[in-house]
Amino acid sequence: MVEPKFFETIAPAYDFLTRLFMGGTYESMRKRMLNEDTSQMDILDLCCGTGYISNSINARRIVGLDQSEAMLARNARVKRGNKELIKGNAYQINFKEGEFDRIYNSSASHEFKLFSRLLQKSFHALKPGGKIIIFDIYQPKNTLLRLFMNTFVKYVVERGIMFVHTKEEWARMVTEAGFEIEELEPVRGLYIFVKARKPEQAGLPAAA
Ligand SMILES: C[S@@+](CC[C@H](N)C(=O)[O-])C[C@H]1O[C@@H](n2cnc3c(N)ncnc32)[C@H](O)[C@@H]1O
């Protein structure tokens, strides 16, 4: 995790640096996150940044939430009639129950000490049958990659604080929030891809 003001400074170079750091993973993961027809869906890009998802996705309604004014300003350079950008803290914002068909959280989970809270909020904000799609760095199993993650990535890229989880921890967090896991897969040793679904019956009263 970096100080919020870090993003205020880095925003102009963010896209360039991320592409450089992630190499081919940058485009391939976006393709994987957006590999379905979402044109008639309402979507939330949670921690949207400069618009990695919100400026690429085809959707009926696009809501981008981020706490960084500078990242949002970069995002807003791409004009889209159905896009709404909200400045706010993801821990504090409350969306209506069942407001979205899809929630995307890309490269941001490691910023949150209590990411399970965001999972709970996302569960609430999704329609029954809706899905959350997450992509980020994770805690690798491989010893060398683990060393790389917990030294270079942690201290050079993330300035000393980051919250990354093993595949098993991801499975537990997502399940505990009430989701059914559809995909949970490490990618290229350093990243994790998660697609999880809010069960259809989750929207019904307990007695039904
Ligand atoms: C590494 S960037 C990822 C941006 C974008 N999702 C992407 O894939 O390029 C992380 C983003 O999370 C945002 N962020 C961090 N903590 C946040 C919080 N508590 N509430 C809202 N946004 C937050 C930062 O401002 C930043 O734009």
PDB file of C-alpha atoms and ligand atoms in Angstrom:
ATOM      1  CA  MET A   1       0.000   0.000   0.000  1.00  0.00           C
ATOM      2  CA  VAL A   2       1.189   3.442  -0.763  1.00  0.00           C
ATOM      3  CA  GLU A   3       0.148   6.711   0.825  1.00  0.00           C
ATOM      4  CA  PRO A   4      -2.957   8.123  -0.911  1.00  0.00           C
ATOM      5  CA  LYS A   5      -0.903  11.139  -1.999  1.00  0.00           C
ATOM      6  CA  PHE A   6       1.390   8.801  -3.947  1.00  0.00           C
ATOM      7  CA  PHE A   7      -1.304   8.389  -6.585  1.00  0.00           C
ATOM      8  CA  GLU A   8      -1.736  12.152  -6.789  1.00  0.00           C
ATOM      9  CA  THR A   9       1.910  12.366  -7.864  1.00  0.00           C
ATOM     10  CA  ILE A  10       2.186   9.288 -10.008  1.00  0.00           C
ATOM     11  CA  ALA A  11      -1.095   9.663 -11.947  1.00  0.00           C
ATOM     12  CA  PRO A  12       0.431  11.190 -15.135  1.00  0.00           C
ATOM     13  CA  ALA A  13       2.951   8.318 -15.421  1.00  0.00           C
ATOM     14  CA  TYR A  14       0.772   5.557 -13.962  1.00  0.00           C
ATOM     15  CA  ASP A  15      -0.337   3.913 -17.215  1.00  0.00           C
ATOM     16  CA  PHE A  16       3.151   3.955 -18.702  1.00  0.00           C
ATOM     17  CA  LEU A  17       4.783   2.536 -15.549  1.00  0.00           C
ATOM     18  CA  THR A  18       2.138  -0.147 -15.067  1.00  0.00           C
ATOM     19  CA  ARG A  19       2.492  -1.328 -18.667  1.00  0.00           C
ATOM     20  CA  LEU A  20       6.268  -1.412 -18.195  1.00  0.00           C
ATOM     21  CA  PHE A  21       6.104  -3.334 -14.909  1.00  0.00           C
ATOM     22  CA  MET A  22       3.449  -5.808 -16.048  1.00  0.00           C
ATOM     23  CA  GLY A  23       4.610  -6.319 -19.624  1.00  0.00           C
ATOM     24  CA  GLY A  24       2.269  -8.549 -21.644  1.00  0.00           C
ATOM     25  CA  THR A  25       0.189  -9.341 -18.543  1.00  0.00           C
ATOM     26  CA  TYR A  26      -1.268  -5.826 -18.739  1.00  0.00           C
ATOM     27  CA  GLU A  27      -3.301  -6.488 -21.887  1.00  0.00           C
ATOM     28  CA  SER A  28      -3.871 -10.211 -21.448  1.00  0.00           C
ATOM     29  CA  MET A  29      -5.451  -9.783 -18.010  1.00  0.00           C
ATOM     30  CA  ARG A  30      -7.714  -6.988 -19.160  1.00  0.00           C
ATOM     31  CA  LYS A  31      -8.859  -9.263 -21.971  1.00  0.00           C
ATOM     32  CA  ARG A  32      -9.514 -12.037 -19.486  1.00  0.00           C
ATOM     33  CA  MET A  33     -11.414  -9.752 -17.097  1.00  0.00           C
ATOM     34  CA  LEU A  34     -13.579  -8.491 -19.947  1.00  0.00           C
ATOM     35  CA  ASN A  35     -14.173 -11.772 -21.778  1.00  0.00           C
ATOM     36  CA  GLU A  36     -17.973 -11.668 -21.870  1.00  0.00           C
ATOM     37  CA  ASP A  37     -20.742  -9.497 -23.274  1.00  0.00           C
ATOM     38  CA  THR A  38     -21.388  -6.828 -20.628  1.00  0.00           C
ATOM     39  CA  SER A  39     -23.090  -4.366 -22.977  1.00  0.00           C
ATOM     40  CA  GLN A  40     -26.425  -4.569 -21.129  1.00  0.00           C
ATOM     41  CA  MET A  41     -24.916  -4.644 -17.636  1.00  0.00           C
ATOM     42  CA  ASP A  42     -24.428  -2.115 -14.850  1.00  0.00           C
ATOM     43  CA  ILE A  43     -20.832  -2.242 -13.705  1.00  0.00           C
ATOM     44  CA  LEU A  44     -18.724  -0.873 -10.877  1.00  0.00           C
ATOM     45  CA  ASP A  45     -14.992  -0.380 -11.362  1.00  0.00           C
ATOM     46  CA  LEU A  46     -13.915  -0.408  -7.724  1.00  0.00           C
ATOM     47  CA  CYS A  47     -10.672   1.594  -7.354  1.00  0.00           C
ATOM     48  CA  CYS A  48     -10.899   2.503 -11.021  1.00  0.00           C
ATOM     49  CA  GLY A  49      -7.734   4.604 -11.204  1.00  0.00           C
ATOM     50  CA  THR A  50      -7.020   5.960 -14.668  1.00  0.00           C
ATOM     51  CA  GLY A  51      -9.618   3.681 -16.283  1.00  0.00           C
ATOM     52  CA  TYR A  52      -7.968   0.328 -17.023  1.00  0.00           C
ATOM     53  CA  ILE A  53     -11.433  -1.254 -16.883  1.00  0.00           C
ATOM     54  CA  SER A  54     -13.871   1.667 -16.943  1.00  0.00           C
ATOM     55  CA  ASN A  55     -12.504   3.094 -20.187  1.00  0.00           C
ATOM     56  CA  SER A  56     -12.386  -0.253 -21.987  1.00  0.00           C
ATOM     57  CA  ILE A  57     -15.549  -2.023 -20.939  1.00  0.00           C
ATOM     58  CA  ASN A  58     -18.735  -1.975 -22.955  1.00  0.00           C
ATOM     59  CA  ALA A  59     -21.625  -1.613 -20.495  1.00  0.00           C
ATOM     60  CA  ARG A  60     -25.008   0.029 -19.987  1.00  0.00           C
ATOM     61  CA  ARG A  61     -23.845   1.969 -16.945  1.00  0.00           C
ATOM     62  CA  ILE A  62     -20.267   2.381 -15.766  1.00  0.00           C
ATOM     63  CA  VAL A  63     -19.469   3.636 -12.274  1.00  0.00           C
ATOM     64  CA  GLY A  64     -15.840   4.238 -11.363  1.00  0.00           C
ATOM     65  CA  LEU A  65     -14.907   4.782  -7.736  1.00  0.00           C
ATOM     66  CA  ASP A  66     -11.518   5.966  -6.546  1.00  0.00           C
ATOM     67  CA  GLN A  67     -10.195   8.156  -3.763  1.00  0.00           C
ATOM     68  CA  SER A  68      -7.499   9.832  -5.846  1.00  0.00           C
ATOM     69  CA  GLU A  69      -8.482  13.045  -7.563  1.00  0.00           C
ATOM     70  CA  ALA A  70      -5.510  12.903  -9.929  1.00  0.00           C
ATOM     71  CA  MET A  71      -6.222   9.309 -10.996  1.00  0.00           C
ATOM     72  CA  LEU A  72      -9.882  10.222 -11.572  1.00  0.00           C
ATOM     73  CA  ALA A  73      -8.855  13.293 -13.570  1.00  0.00           C
ATOM     74  CA  ARG A  74      -6.823  11.066 -15.924  1.00  0.00           C
ATOM     75  CA  ASN A  75      -9.754   8.674 -16.154  1.00  0.00           C
ATOM     76  CA  ALA A  76     -12.128  11.546 -16.996  1.00  0.00           C
ATOM     77  CA  ARG A  77     -10.061  12.471 -20.050  1.00  0.00           C
ATOM     78  CA  VAL A  78     -11.842   9.622 -21.808  1.00  0.00           C
ATOM     79  CA  LYS A  79     -15.384  10.882 -22.261  1.00  0.00           C
ATOM     80  CA  ARG A  80     -18.112   8.265 -22.150  1.00  0.00           C
ATOM     81  CA  GLY A  81     -21.771   9.226 -21.884  1.00  0.00           C
ATOM     82  CA  ASN A  82     -22.644   6.320 -19.593  1.00  0.00           C
ATOM     83  CA  LYS A  83     -19.650   6.693 -17.237  1.00  0.00           C
ATOM     84  CA  GLU A  84     -19.923   8.239 -13.809  1.00  0.00           C
ATOM     85  CA  LEU A  85     -16.833   8.814 -11.687  1.00  0.00           C
ATOM     86  CA  ILE A  86     -17.124   9.033  -7.914  1.00  0.00           C
ATOM     87  CA  LYS A  87     -14.412  10.248  -5.565  1.00  0.00           C
ATOM     88  CA  GLY A  88     -14.567   8.335  -2.314  1.00  0.00           C
ATOM     89  CA  ASN A  89     -13.034   5.852   0.059  1.00  0.00           C
ATOM     90  CA  ALA A  90     -14.036   2.314  -0.845  1.00  0.00           C
ATOM     91  CA  TYR A  91     -14.228   1.388   2.840  1.00  0.00           C
ATOM     92  CA  GLN A  92     -16.825   4.085   3.455  1.00  0.00           C
ATOM     93  CA  ILE A  93     -18.953   4.211   0.344  1.00  0.00           C
ATOM     94  CA  ASN A  94     -22.329   2.442   0.384  1.00  0.00           C
ATOM     95  CA  PHE A  95     -23.944   1.366  -2.847  1.00  0.00           C
ATOM     96  CA  LYS A  96     -27.579   0.271  -3.055  1.00  0.00           C
ATOM     97  CA  GLU A  97     -28.327  -3.399  -2.598  1.00  0.00           C
ATOM     98  CA  GLY A  98     -28.260  -5.222  -5.933  1.00  0.00           C
ATOM     99  CA  GLU A  99     -27.140  -2.186  -7.934  1.00  0.00           C
ATOM    100  CA  PHE A 100     -24.566  -3.881 -10.170  1.00  0.00           C
ATOM    101  CA  ASP A 101     -24.233  -6.918 -12.439  1.00  0.00           C
ATOM    102  CA  ARG A 102     -20.448  -6.906 -12.290  1.00  0.00           C
ATOM    103  CA  ILE A 103     -17.836  -5.419  -9.979  1.00  0.00           C
ATOM    104  CA  TYR A 104     -14.220  -5.214 -11.120  1.00  0.00           C
ATOM    105  CA  ASN A 105     -11.280  -4.667  -8.802  1.00  0.00           C
ATOM    106  CA  SER A 106      -8.024  -4.518 -10.651  1.00  0.00           C
ATOM    107  CA  SER A 107      -4.542  -4.123  -9.125  1.00  0.00           C
ATOM    108  CA  ALA A 108      -5.964  -2.626  -5.950  1.00  0.00           C
ATOM    109  CA  SER A 109      -6.748  -5.333  -3.382  1.00  0.00           C
ATOM    110  CA  HIS A 110      -3.205  -5.110  -1.999  1.00  0.00           C
ATOM    111  CA  GLU A 111      -3.968  -1.538  -0.909  1.00  0.00           C
ATOM    112  CA  PHE A 112      -6.467  -2.801   1.686  1.00  0.00           C
ATOM    113  CA  LYS A 113      -5.598  -4.257   5.063  1.00  0.00           C
ATOM    114  CA  LEU A 114      -9.223  -5.386   5.364  1.00  0.00           C
ATOM    115  CA  PHE A 115     -10.087  -6.417   1.824  1.00  0.00           C
ATOM    116  CA  SER A 116     -12.758  -8.762   3.171  1.00  0.00           C
ATOM    117  CA  ARG A 117     -14.777  -5.637   4.041  1.00  0.00           C
ATOM    118  CA  LEU A 118     -14.758  -4.664   0.365  1.00  0.00           C
ATOM    119  CA  LEU A 119     -15.862  -8.173  -0.519  1.00  0.00           C
ATOM    120  CA  GLN A 120     -18.806  -7.853   1.872  1.00  0.00           C
ATOM    121  CA  LYS A 121     -19.742  -4.450   0.430  1.00  0.00           C
ATOM    122  CA  SER A 122     -19.424  -5.832  -3.093  1.00  0.00           C
ATOM    123  CA  PHE A 123     -21.642  -8.787  -2.230  1.00  0.00           C
ATOM    124  CA  HIS A 124     -24.308  -6.369  -1.017  1.00  0.00           C
ATOM    125  CA  ALA A 125     -24.003  -4.140  -4.112  1.00  0.00           C
ATOM    126  CA  LEU A 126     -24.276  -7.023  -6.601  1.00  0.00           C
ATOM    127  CA  LYS A 127     -27.526  -8.357  -8.009  1.00  0.00           C
ATOM    128  CA  PRO A 128     -28.221 -12.030  -7.259  1.00  0.00           C
ATOM    129  CA  GLY A 129     -26.218 -13.922  -9.872  1.00  0.00           C
ATOM    130  CA  GLY A 130     -23.870 -10.936 -10.246  1.00  0.00           C
ATOM    131  CA  LYS A 131     -20.114 -11.422 -10.211  1.00  0.00           C
ATOM    132  CA  ILE A 132     -16.984  -9.867  -8.808  1.00  0.00           C
ATOM    133  CA  ILE A 133     -13.830 -10.075 -10.898  1.00  0.00           C
ATOM    134  CA  ILE A 134     -10.523  -9.406  -9.197  1.00  0.00           C
ATOM    135  CA  PHE A 135      -7.010  -9.275 -10.514  1.00  0.00           C
ATOM    136  CA  ASP A 136      -3.933  -8.354  -8.483  1.00  0.00           C
ATOM    137  CA  ILE A 137      -0.568  -9.400  -7.142  1.00  0.00           C
ATOM    138  CA  TYR A 138      -0.727 -12.196  -4.584  1.00  0.00           C
ATOM    139  CA  GLN A 139       1.461 -14.149  -2.158  1.00  0.00           C
ATOM    140  CA  PRO A 140       3.223 -16.687  -4.376  1.00  0.00           C
ATOM    141  CA  LYS A 141       3.955 -20.269  -3.375  1.00  0.00           C
ATOM    142  CA  ASN A 142       7.264 -20.451  -5.192  1.00  0.00           C
ATOM    143  CA  THR A 143      10.142 -19.499  -2.866  1.00  0.00           C
ATOM    144  CA  LEU A 144      11.994 -17.260  -5.342  1.00  0.00           C
ATOM    145  CA  LEU A 145       8.856 -15.441  -6.437  1.00  0.00           C
ATOM    146  CA  ARG A 146       7.848 -15.047  -2.796  1.00  0.00           C
ATOM    147  CA  LEU A 147      11.213 -13.442  -2.093  1.00  0.00           C
ATOM    148  CA  PHE A 148      10.763 -11.113  -5.080  1.00  0.00           C
ATOM    149  CA  MET A 149       7.231 -10.206  -3.947  1.00  0.00           C
ATOM    150  CA  ASN A 150       8.215  -9.567  -0.329  1.00  0.00           C
ATOM    151  CA  THR A 151      11.331  -7.538  -1.126  1.00  0.00           C
ATOM    152  CA  PHE A 152      11.334  -5.751  -4.494  1.00  0.00           C
ATOM    153  CA  VAL A 153       7.568  -5.440  -4.925  1.00  0.00           C
ATOM    154  CA  LYS A 154       6.915  -4.654  -1.273  1.00  0.00           C
ATOM    155  CA  TYR A 155       9.701  -2.160  -0.620  1.00  0.00           C
ATOM    156  CA  VAL A 156      10.470  -0.675  -4.030  1.00  0.00           C
ATOM    157  CA  VAL A 157       7.085  -0.686  -5.754  1.00  0.00           C
ATOM    158  CA  GLU A 158       4.734  -0.478  -2.775  1.00  0.00           C
ATOM    159  CA  ARG A 159       6.898   1.630  -0.439  1.00  0.00           C
ATOM    160  CA  GLY A 160       6.882  -0.894   2.403  1.00  0.00           C
ATOM    161  CA  ILE A 161       3.231  -1.724   2.969  1.00  0.00           C
ATOM    162  CA  MET A 162       1.153  -4.138   0.951  1.00  0.00           C
ATOM    163  CA  PHE A 163      -1.426  -6.749   1.787  1.00  0.00           C
ATOM    164  CA  VAL A 164      -1.137  -9.832  -0.382  1.00  0.00           C
ATOM    165  CA  HIS A 165      -2.790 -13.196   0.167  1.00  0.00           C
ATOM    166  CA  THR A 166      -2.118 -16.794  -0.768  1.00  0.00           C
ATOM    167  CA  LYS A 167      -4.482 -18.671  -3.056  1.00  0.00           C
ATOM    168  CA  GLU A 168      -5.927 -20.443   0.003  1.00  0.00           C
ATOM    169  CA  GLU A 169      -6.516 -17.140   1.807  1.00  0.00           C
ATOM    170  CA  TRP A 170      -8.266 -15.783  -1.275  1.00  0.00           C
ATOM    171  CA  ALA A 171     -10.520 -18.830  -1.384  1.00  0.00           C
ATOM    172  CA  ARG A 172     -11.444 -18.345   2.266  1.00  0.00           C
ATOM    173  CA  MET A 173     -12.068 -14.565   2.029  1.00  0.00           C
ATOM    174  CA  VAL A 174     -14.249 -14.843  -1.057  1.00  0.00           C
ATOM    175  CA  THR A 175     -16.259 -17.779   0.300  1.00  0.00           C
ATOM    176  CA  GLU A 176     -16.741 -16.168   3.707  1.00  0.00           C
ATOM    177  CA  ALA A 177     -18.221 -13.096   2.003  1.00  0.00           C
ATOM    178  CA  GLY A 178     -20.902 -15.414   0.561  1.00  0.00           C
ATOM    179  CA  PHE A 179     -19.612 -15.833  -3.001  1.00  0.00           C
ATOM    180  CA  GLU A 180     -19.350 -19.018  -5.026  1.00  0.00           C
ATOM    181  CA  ILE A 181     -15.953 -19.238  -6.672  1.00  0.00           C
ATOM    182  CA  GLU A 182     -16.012 -19.694 -10.449  1.00  0.00           C
ATOM    183  CA  GLU A 183     -12.324 -19.108 -11.110  1.00  0.00           C
ATOM    184  CA  LEU A 184      -9.406 -18.741  -8.712  1.00  0.00           C
ATOM    185  CA  GLU A 185      -6.101 -19.051 -10.450  1.00  0.00           C
ATOM    186  CA  PRO A 186      -2.552 -17.804  -9.971  1.00  0.00           C
ATOM    187  CA  VAL A 187      -1.264 -16.104 -13.125  1.00  0.00           C
ATOM    188  CA  ARG A 188       2.395 -16.086 -14.137  1.00  0.00           C
ATOM    189  CA  GLY A 189       3.451 -16.832 -10.567  1.00  0.00           C
ATOM    190  CA  LEU A 190       2.894 -13.306  -9.259  1.00  0.00           C
ATOM    191  CA  TYR A 191      -0.761 -12.531  -9.823  1.00  0.00           C
ATOM    192  CA  ILE A 192      -4.140 -13.937  -8.882  1.00  0.00           C
ATOM    193  CA  PHE A 193      -7.337 -13.936 -10.940  1.00  0.00           C
ATOM    194  CA  VAL A 194     -10.630 -14.361  -9.115  1.00  0.00           C
ATOM    195  CA  LYS A 195     -14.131 -14.598 -10.548  1.00  0.00           C
ATOM    196  CA  ALA A 196     -16.870 -15.251  -7.998  1.00  0.00           C
ATOM    197  CA  ARG A 197     -20.634 -15.207  -8.120  1.00  0.00           C
ATOM    198  CA  LYS A 198     -23.307 -14.032  -5.734  1.00  0.00           C
ATOM    199  CA  PRO A 199     -25.771 -16.950  -5.558  1.00  0.00           C
ATOM    200  CA  GLU A 200     -29.208 -16.347  -7.129  1.00  0.00           C
ATOM    201  CA  GLN A 201     -30.982 -17.165  -3.887  1.00  0.00           C
ATOM    202  CA  ALA A 202     -28.864 -14.650  -1.962  1.00  0.00           C
ATOM    203  CA  GLY A 203     -31.405 -11.983  -2.871  1.00  0.00           C
ATOM    204  CA  LEU A 204     -34.369 -13.865  -1.427  1.00  0.00           C
ATOM    205  CA  PRO A 205     -35.552 -13.541   2.172  1.00  0.00           C
ATOM    206  CA  ALA A 206     -34.212 -16.282   4.464  1.00  0.00           C
ATOM    207  CA  ALA A 207     -37.649 -17.919   4.825  1.00  0.00           C
ATOM    208  CA  ALA A 208     -38.291 -18.160   1.055  1.00  0.00           C
TER     209      ALA A 208
HETATM  210  C1  LIG B   1      -2.676   0.444  -8.384  1.00  0.00           C
HETATM  211  S1  LIG B   1      -4.049   1.490  -8.701  1.00  0.00           S
HETATM  212  C2  LIG B   1      -5.089   0.488  -9.751  1.00  0.00           C
HETATM  213  C3  LIG B   1      -5.974   1.329 -10.635  1.00  0.00           C
HETATM  214  C4  LIG B   1      -6.796   0.562 -11.670  1.00  0.00           C
HETATM  215  N1  LIG B   1      -7.787  -0.270 -11.078  1.00  0.00           N
HETATM  216  C5  LIG B   1      -5.888  -0.231 -12.567  1.00  0.00           C
HETATM  217  O1  LIG B   1      -6.058  -1.449 -12.674  1.00  0.00           O
HETATM  218  O2  LIG B   1      -5.027   0.373 -13.216  1.00  0.00           O
HETATM  219  C6  LIG B   1      -4.881   1.432  -7.163  1.00  0.00           C
HETATM  220  C7  LIG B   1      -5.995   2.453  -7.082  1.00  0.00           C
HETATM  221  O3  LIG B   1      -6.707   2.225  -5.870  1.00  0.00           O
HETATM  222  C8  LIG B   1      -7.096   3.481  -5.351  1.00  0.00           C
HETATM  223  N2  LIG B   1      -7.381   3.314  -3.907  1.00  0.00           N
HETATM  224  C9  LIG B   1      -6.530   2.898  -2.949  1.00  0.00           C
HETATM  225  N3  LIG B   1      -7.149   2.865  -1.760  1.00  0.00           N
HETATM  226  C10 LIG B   1      -8.424   3.280  -1.976  1.00  0.00           C
HETATM  227  C11 LIG B   1      -9.560   3.462  -1.142  1.00  0.00           C
HETATM  228  N4  LIG B   1      -9.513   3.214   0.166  1.00  0.00           N
HETATM  229  N5  LIG B   1     -10.708   3.904  -1.697  1.00  0.00           N
HETATM  230  C12 LIG B   1     -10.786   4.166  -3.037  1.00  0.00           C
HETATM  231  N6  LIG B   1      -9.743   4.011  -3.877  1.00  0.00           N
HETATM  232  C13 LIG B   1      -8.572   3.567  -3.357  1.00  0.00           C
HETATM  233  C14 LIG B   1      -5.903   4.384  -5.633  1.00  0.00           C
HETATM  234  O4  LIG B   1      -6.255   5.754  -5.575  1.00  0.00           O
HETATM  235  C15 LIG B   1      -5.500   3.902  -7.034  1.00  0.00           C
HETATM  236  O5  LIG B   1      -6.114   4.646  -8.046  1.00  0.00           O
END
